[in-house]
Amino acid sequence: MKFSLRSLFTQGLTGHHGWGPQWRSPEPKPAYDAIIVGAGGHGLATAYYLAAEHGVRNVAVLEKGWLGGGNTGRNTTIIRSNYLWDESAAIYEHALKLWEGLSQELNYNVMYSPRGVMMLAHGVHDEQVFKRHVHANRLNGIDNEWLMPEEAKAFCPPLNISRNVRYPITGAALQRRGGTARHEAVAWGYARGASPRGVDIIENCEVTAITRDAGGAVTGVETTRGRIGAKRVGVVAAGHTSVLMGMAGVRMPLESYPLQALVSEPVKPVFPCVVMSNTIHAYISQSDKGELVIGAGTDAYTSYSQAGGLHIASHTLDAICEMFPMFRRMRMLRNWGGIVDVTPDRSPIIGKTPVPGLFVNCGWGTGGFKATPGSGHVFAATIASGEPHPIAAPFTLERFTTGRLIDEAAAAAVAH
Amino acid sequence: MLIIPCPHCGPRPENEFRYSGEAHIARPADPEATSDAEWADFLYMRSNPKGRHAERWRHIHGCGRFFNCIRDTVSDRIERSYPAGTRP
């Protein structure tokens, strides 16, 4: 059913009993044209664009847990595209442009809110790096501007710009088109868009093996719900990518780390934007429910525990309390961890693998949510045509052999 | 926070240590005879297992020495530690 003022009104007259499930929960068929492993935002977006733009409708999305229950439901919902290198700027800006029209395209309110993402500088080194980013972004047609501390405080009144703290704020880079979106709604919206186009979303279906023929090409997957055939398999499994690719004998340049986030008790609107500080390591925004959403760091060691050390979260809260003294007495409601797959150059891997028919979209590390629509869009094109989409082309697995890395880690455009 | 058994100093809290990645990755012995794919494997490819993981730690706020641990990456329990240069 299409959501509209008319459908809302009609349902209102009948007590809202007529809203059905928003997507089907079918039994798996014996074979599909393509299988996507992982029903998170990226996987569902991939399936949606395969069906909506490439006519590949006989698609299954296999999920070992529940839809959107991995990092899609665990991130801090921040969207921005102010990355340094041309390759990164292209893909994140591609995603941001899709975000801007996503609620209309999906007929589902993903609550994209371009409230502005402000990245704080705490010294001359930060200033130089961020100003370089501002200039590089503008050359790529991406909005980013430099603010003095007083301007930063005018944009975000709770900010403490006193010089009398351990890491005084010396300026900020602001991307006004950056912001937040409701993370579950993105998964739900793509699932709702994909399902009527023929995509089978199959939850509680863990892939246990990837099967191949004598020539090495993919023939399907073994799952906890039986064997499912497909000549094209796309792995979109975030922290578990190494495990899945290992089933096809492919070693990956990935390490999986727990990344933590936490939310406070809900309060009235007090925080108008997103604020990030890479230097003292904190990021914060306020959800429409009123909770402060706070992102902490990764643990030092690889792990699949979906938890994280308390000292990591408390380190971030120290920084939050210094930047925003008004939050010192707020109570935290919940904290959790998600397993992020980190590449050596902190850029994603999107494209083909040495195994014919096997595609991978991974390595988004600590910042994949913002890329969800763009990632799914270019990955769908890659799977449909068998060749990388132009925006995805630099993000190959081969770059670790050729040496053409996209080194966003050293560029410090990203947190961590 | 993990309690990590340094083979030289005994069990100490995690924040005394620096994690140093997967253990037992040997640098290619003959660099000029090493292919690009072998360099990529040495430099970037990691086993990243879900389960038992051999990894290096350095006790930077203690004895300063590198050593190896076997840790389960699901439970984060450390099975054992052993000095650098030895095998488990």
Coordinates of N, CA and C in Angstrom, one line a residue, chain A residues 133-261:
Chain A
H133 N 40.7 20.0 3.6 CA 39.5 19.3 3.3 C 38.4 20.3 2.7
V134 N 38.3 21.4 3.3 CA 37.3 22.4 2.8 C 37.6 22.7 1.3
H135 N 38.9 23.0 1.1 CA 39.2 23.4 -0.3 C 39.1 22.2 -1.3
A136 N 39.5 21.0 -0.9 CA 39.4 19.8 -1.7 C 37.9 19.5 -2.0
N137 N 37.1 19.7 -1.0 CA 35.6 19.4 -1.1 C 35.0 20.4 -2.1
R138 N 35.4 21.7 -2.0 CA 34.8 22.7 -2.9 C 35.2 22.4 -4.3
L139 N 36.4 22.0 -4.5 CA 36.9 21.7 -5.9 C 36.0 20.5 -6.5
N140 N 35.5 19.7 -5.6 CA 34.7 18.6 -6.0 C 33.2 18.9 -6.0
G141 N 32.9 20.2 -5.8 CA 31.5 20.6 -5.8 C 30.7 20.2 -4.5
I142 N 31.5 19.9 -3.4 CA 30.8 19.5 -2.2 C 30.9 20.7 -1.2
D143 N 29.8 21.0 -0.6 CA 29.8 22.1 0.4 C 30.5 21.8 1.6
N144 N 31.4 22.7 2.0 CA 32.1 22.6 3.3 C 32.7 24.0 3.6
E145 N 32.5 24.4 4.8 CA 33.0 25.8 5.1 C 33.7 25.8 6.4
W146 N 34.6 26.8 6.5 CA 35.4 27.0 7.7 C 34.7 28.0 8.7
L147 N 34.6 27.6 9.9 CA 34.0 28.5 10.9 C 35.0 28.8 12.0
M148 N 35.0 30.1 12.5 CA 35.7 30.4 13.7 C 35.0 29.9 14.9
P149 N 35.6 29.8 16.1 CA 34.9 29.3 17.2 C 33.6 30.0 17.6
E150 N 33.6 31.3 17.4 CA 32.3 32.0 17.7 C 31.2 31.6 16.8
E151 N 31.6 31.4 15.5 CA 30.6 31.0 14.5 C 30.1 29.6 14.8
A152 N 31.1 28.8 15.2 CA 30.7 27.4 15.6 C 29.7 27.4 16.7
K153 N 29.9 28.2 17.7 CA 29.0 28.3 18.9 C 27.7 28.9 18.4
A154 N 27.7 29.8 17.5 CA 26.4 30.3 17.0 C 25.6 29.2 16.3
F155 N 26.3 28.3 15.6 CA 25.6 27.2 14.9 C 25.2 26.2 15.9
C156 N 26.0 25.9 17.0 CA 25.6 24.9 18.0 C 25.8 25.5 19.4
P157 N 24.8 26.2 19.9 CA 24.9 26.9 21.2 C 25.4 26.1 22.4
P158 N 25.2 24.8 22.5 CA 25.7 24.1 23.7 C 27.2 24.0 23.7
L159 N 27.9 24.3 22.6 CA 29.3 24.1 22.5 C 30.1 25.0 23.4
N160 N 31.1 24.4 24.1 CA 31.9 25.2 25.0 C 33.2 25.6 24.2
I161 N 33.3 26.9 23.9 CA 34.4 27.4 23.2 C 35.4 28.1 24.1
S162 N 35.3 27.9 25.4 CA 36.2 28.5 26.4 C 37.7 28.1 26.0
R163 N 38.6 28.9 26.3 CA 40.0 28.6 26.1 C 40.5 27.8 27.3
N164 N 39.7 27.8 28.3 CA 40.1 27.3 29.6 C 39.8 25.8 29.8
V165 N 40.0 25.0 28.7 CA 39.8 23.6 28.8 C 41.0 22.9 28.2
R166 N 41.1 21.5 28.4 CA 42.3 20.8 28.0 C 42.5 20.9 26.5
Y167 N 41.4 20.8 25.7 CA 41.6 20.8 24.2 C 40.6 21.9 23.7
P168 N 41.0 23.2 23.8 CA 40.2 24.3 23.3 C 39.8 24.2 21.8
I169 N 38.6 24.6 21.4 CA 38.2 24.6 20.1 C 38.7 25.8 19.3
T170 N 39.4 25.5 18.2 CA 40.1 26.6 17.5 C 39.4 26.9 16.2
G171 N 38.3 26.1 15.9 CA 37.6 26.3 14.6 C 36.8 25.1 14.3
A172 N 36.1 25.1 13.2 CA 35.3 24.0 12.8 C 35.1 24.0 11.3
A173 N 34.9 22.8 10.7 CA 34.5 22.6 9.3 C 33.1 22.2 9.3
L174 N 32.2 22.9 8.6 CA 30.8 22.6 8.6 C 30.3 22.2 7.2
Q175 N 29.7 21.0 7.2 CA 29.0 20.6 6.0 C 27.5 20.7 6.3
R176 N 26.8 21.8 5.7 CA 25.4 22.0 6.0 C 24.5 21.0 5.5
R177 N 24.9 20.3 4.4 CA 24.0 19.3 3.8 C 24.1 18.0 4.5
G178 N 25.1 17.9 5.4 CA 25.3 16.7 6.2 C 24.2 16.6 7.3
G179 N 24.0 15.5 7.9 CA 23.0 15.4 8.9 C 22.8 14.0 9.4
T180 N 21.5 13.6 9.6 CA 21.2 12.3 10.1 C 20.0 11.8 9.3
A181 N 19.8 10.5 9.5 CA 18.5 9.8 9.0 C 18.2 8.7 10.0
R182 N 17.0 8.3 9.9 CA 16.6 7.2 10.9 C 17.1 5.9 10.3
H183 N 18.0 5.2 11.1 CA 18.7 4.1 10.5 C 17.8 2.9 10.2
E184 N 16.9 2.5 11.1 CA 16.1 1.4 10.8 C 15.2 1.6 9.5
A185 N 14.7 2.9 9.4 CA 13.8 3.2 8.4 C 14.4 3.0 7.0
V186 N 15.8 3.2 7.0 CA 16.5 3.0 5.7 C 16.4 1.5 5.3
A187 N 16.6 0.6 6.2 CA 16.5 -0.8 5.9 C 15.1 -1.2 5.6
W188 N 14.1 -0.7 6.4 CA 12.7 -1.0 6.2 C 12.2 -0.4 4.8
G189 N 12.6 0.8 4.5 CA 12.2 1.4 3.3 C 12.7 0.6 2.1
Y190 N 14.0 0.2 2.1 CA 14.5 -0.5 1.0 C 13.8 -1.9 0.9
A191 N 13.6 -2.5 2.0 CA 12.9 -3.8 2.0 C 11.5 -3.7 1.5
R192 N 10.8 -2.7 1.9 CA 9.5 -2.4 1.4 C 9.5 -2.1 -0.1
G193 N 10.5 -1.5 -0.6 CA 10.6 -1.2 -2.0 C 11.0 -2.4 -2.8
A194 N 11.8 -3.2 -2.3 CA 12.4 -4.4 -3.0 C 11.4 -5.5 -3.1
S195 N 10.7 -5.8 -2.0 CA 9.8 -7.0 -1.9 C 8.8 -7.1 -3.0
P196 N 8.0 -6.0 -3.3 CA 7.0 -6.2 -4.3 C 7.6 -6.3 -5.7
R197 N 8.8 -5.9 -5.9 CA 9.5 -6.0 -7.2 C 10.0 -7.4 -7.4
G198 N 9.9 -8.3 -6.4 CA 10.3 -9.7 -6.6 C 11.4 -10.2 -5.7
V199 N 11.9 -9.3 -4.9 CA 13.1 -9.7 -4.1 C 12.6 -10.4 -2.8
D200 N 13.1 -11.6 -2.6 CA 12.7 -12.4 -1.4 C 13.7 -12.1 -0.3
I201 N 13.2 -11.6 0.8 CA 14.0 -11.3 2.0 C 13.8 -12.4 2.9
I202 N 14.9 -13.1 3.2 CA 14.8 -14.4 4.0 C 15.7 -14.2 5.3
E203 N 15.0 -14.1 6.4 CA 15.7 -13.9 7.6 C 15.9 -15.2 8.3
N204 N 16.7 -15.2 9.4 CA 17.1 -16.4 10.1 C 17.6 -17.5 9.1
C205 N 18.4 -17.1 8.2 CA 19.0 -18.0 7.2 C 20.5 -17.7 7.0
E206 N 21.2 -18.4 7.8 CA 22.7 -18.2 7.8 C 23.4 -19.0 6.7
V207 N 24.2 -18.3 6.0 CA 25.0 -18.9 4.9 C 26.2 -19.7 5.6
T208 N 26.3 -21.0 5.3 CA 27.3 -21.8 5.9 C 28.4 -22.3 4.9
A209 N 28.1 -22.1 3.6 CA 29.1 -22.5 2.6 C 28.7 -21.8 1.3
I210 N 29.8 -21.5 0.5 CA 29.6 -21.0 -0.8 C 30.0 -22.1 -1.8
T211 N 29.1 -22.5 -2.6 CA 29.4 -23.7 -3.5 C 29.9 -23.2 -4.8
R212 N 30.9 -24.0 -5.4 CA 31.5 -23.6 -6.7 C 31.6 -24.8 -7.6
D213 N 31.6 -24.6 -8.9 CA 31.7 -25.7 -9.9 C 33.1 -26.0 -10.1
A214 N 33.3 -27.0 -11.0 CA 34.7 -27.5 -11.3 C 35.6 -26.3 -11.8
G215 N 35.0 -25.3 -12.5 CA 35.8 -24.2 -13.0 C 36.1 -23.2 -11.9
G216 N 35.5 -23.3 -10.8 CA 35.7 -22.4 -9.7 C 34.6 -21.3 -9.6
A217 N 33.6 -21.3 -10.5 CA 32.6 -20.3 -10.5 C 31.5 -20.6 -9.4
V218 N 30.9 -19.6 -8.9 CA 29.9 -19.7 -7.9 C 28.7 -20.4 -8.4
T219 N 28.2 -21.4 -7.7 CA 26.9 -22.1 -8.1 C 25.8 -21.8 -7.1
G220 N 26.1 -21.3 -5.9 CA 25.1 -21.0 -4.9 C 25.7 -21.0 -3.5
V221 N 24.8 -21.2 -2.5 CA 25.2 -21.2 -1.1 C 24.5 -22.3 -0.4
E222 N 25.1 -22.8 0.6 CA 24.5 -23.7 1.6 C 24.1 -22.8 2.8
T223 N 22.8 -23.0 3.2 CA 22.4 -22.2 4.4 C 21.7 -23.1 5.4
T224 N 21.4 -22.5 6.5 CA 20.7 -23.2 7.6 C 19.3 -23.6 7.2
R225 N 18.8 -23.0 6.1 CA 17.5 -23.4 5.5 C 17.6 -24.1 4.2
G226 N 18.7 -24.7 4.0 CA 18.9 -25.5 2.8 C 19.8 -24.9 1.7
R227 N 20.0 -25.6 0.6 CA 20.8 -25.1 -0.5 C 20.0 -24.2 -1.3
I228 N 20.7 -23.1 -1.8 CA 20.1 -22.1 -2.7 C 21.0 -21.8 -3.8
G229 N 20.6 -22.0 -5.0 CA 21.5 -21.8 -6.2 C 21.4 -20.4 -6.7
A230 N 22.5 -20.0 -7.2 CA 22.6 -18.7 -7.9 C 24.0 -18.6 -8.6
K231 N 24.0 -18.0 -9.8 CA 25.3 -17.8 -10.5 C 26.0 -16.5 -10.0
R232 N 25.2 -15.6 -9.4 CA 25.9 -14.4 -8.9 C 25.5 -14.3 -7.4
V233 N 26.6 -14.1 -6.6 CA 26.4 -14.0 -5.1 C 27.2 -12.7 -4.7
G234 N 26.5 -11.8 -4.0 CA 27.1 -10.6 -3.5 C 27.1 -10.6 -2.0
V235 N 28.3 -10.6 -1.5 CA 28.5 -10.6 0.0 C 28.5 -9.2 0.5
V236 N 27.6 -8.9 1.4 CA 27.5 -7.5 2.0 C 27.3 -7.7 3.5
A237 N 28.3 -8.2 4.1 CA 28.2 -8.7 5.5 C 29.0 -8.0 6.5
A238 N 29.5 -6.8 6.2 CA 30.2 -6.0 7.2 C 31.2 -6.8 7.9
G239 N 31.1 -6.8 9.3 CA 32.1 -7.4 10.1 C 32.4 -8.9 9.9
H240 N 31.4 -9.6 9.2 CA 31.6 -11.0 9.0 C 32.1 -11.4 7.6
T241 N 32.5 -10.3 6.9 CA 32.9 -10.6 5.5 C 34.1 -11.5 5.4
S242 N 35.1 -11.4 6.3 CA 36.2 -12.3 6.2 C 35.8 -13.8 6.3
V243 N 34.8 -14.0 7.2 CA 34.3 -15.4 7.5 C 33.6 -15.9 6.2
L244 N 32.8 -15.1 5.6 CA 32.0 -15.5 4.4 C 33.0 -15.7 3.2
M245 N 33.9 -14.8 3.0 CA 34.8 -14.9 1.9 C 35.7 -16.1 2.1
G246 N 36.0 -16.4 3.3 CA 36.8 -17.6 3.6 C 36.2 -18.9 3.1
M247 N 34.8 -18.9 3.1 CA 34.1 -20.1 2.5 C 34.4 -20.3 1.1
A248 N 34.8 -19.2 0.4 CA 35.1 -19.3 -1.1 C 36.6 -19.3 -1.3
G249 N 37.3 -19.4 -0.1 CA 38.8 -19.4 -0.2 C 39.5 -18.1 -0.6
V250 N 38.8 -17.0 -0.3 CA 39.3 -15.7 -0.7 C 39.8 -15.0 0.6
R251 N 41.1 -14.7 0.7 CA 41.6 -13.9 1.9 C 41.3 -12.4 1.7
M252 N 40.9 -11.8 2.7 CA 40.5 -10.4 2.6 C 41.4 -9.5 3.4
P253 N 41.7 -8.2 3.0 CA 42.5 -7.3 3.8 C 41.6 -6.6 4.8
L254 N 41.0 -7.4 5.7 CA 40.0 -6.8 6.6 C 40.4 -7.3 8.0
E255 N 40.1 -6.4 9.0 CA 40.1 -6.8 10.4 C 38.8 -6.3 11.0
S256 N 38.2 -7.1 11.9 CA 36.9 -6.8 12.4 C 37.1 -6.3 13.9
Y257 N 36.5 -5.1 14.1 CA 36.6 -4.5 15.5 C 35.2 -4.1 16.0
P258 N 35.1 -4.2 17.3 CA 33.8 -3.7 17.9 C 33.9 -2.1 17.9
L259 N 32.8 -1.5 17.5 CA 32.6 -0.1 17.5 C 31.4 0.2 18.4
Q260 N 31.6 1.1 19.3 CA 30.5 1.4 20.3 C 29.7 2.6 20.1
A261 N 28.5 2.6 20.5 CA 27.7 3.8 20.5 C 26.8 3.7 21.8

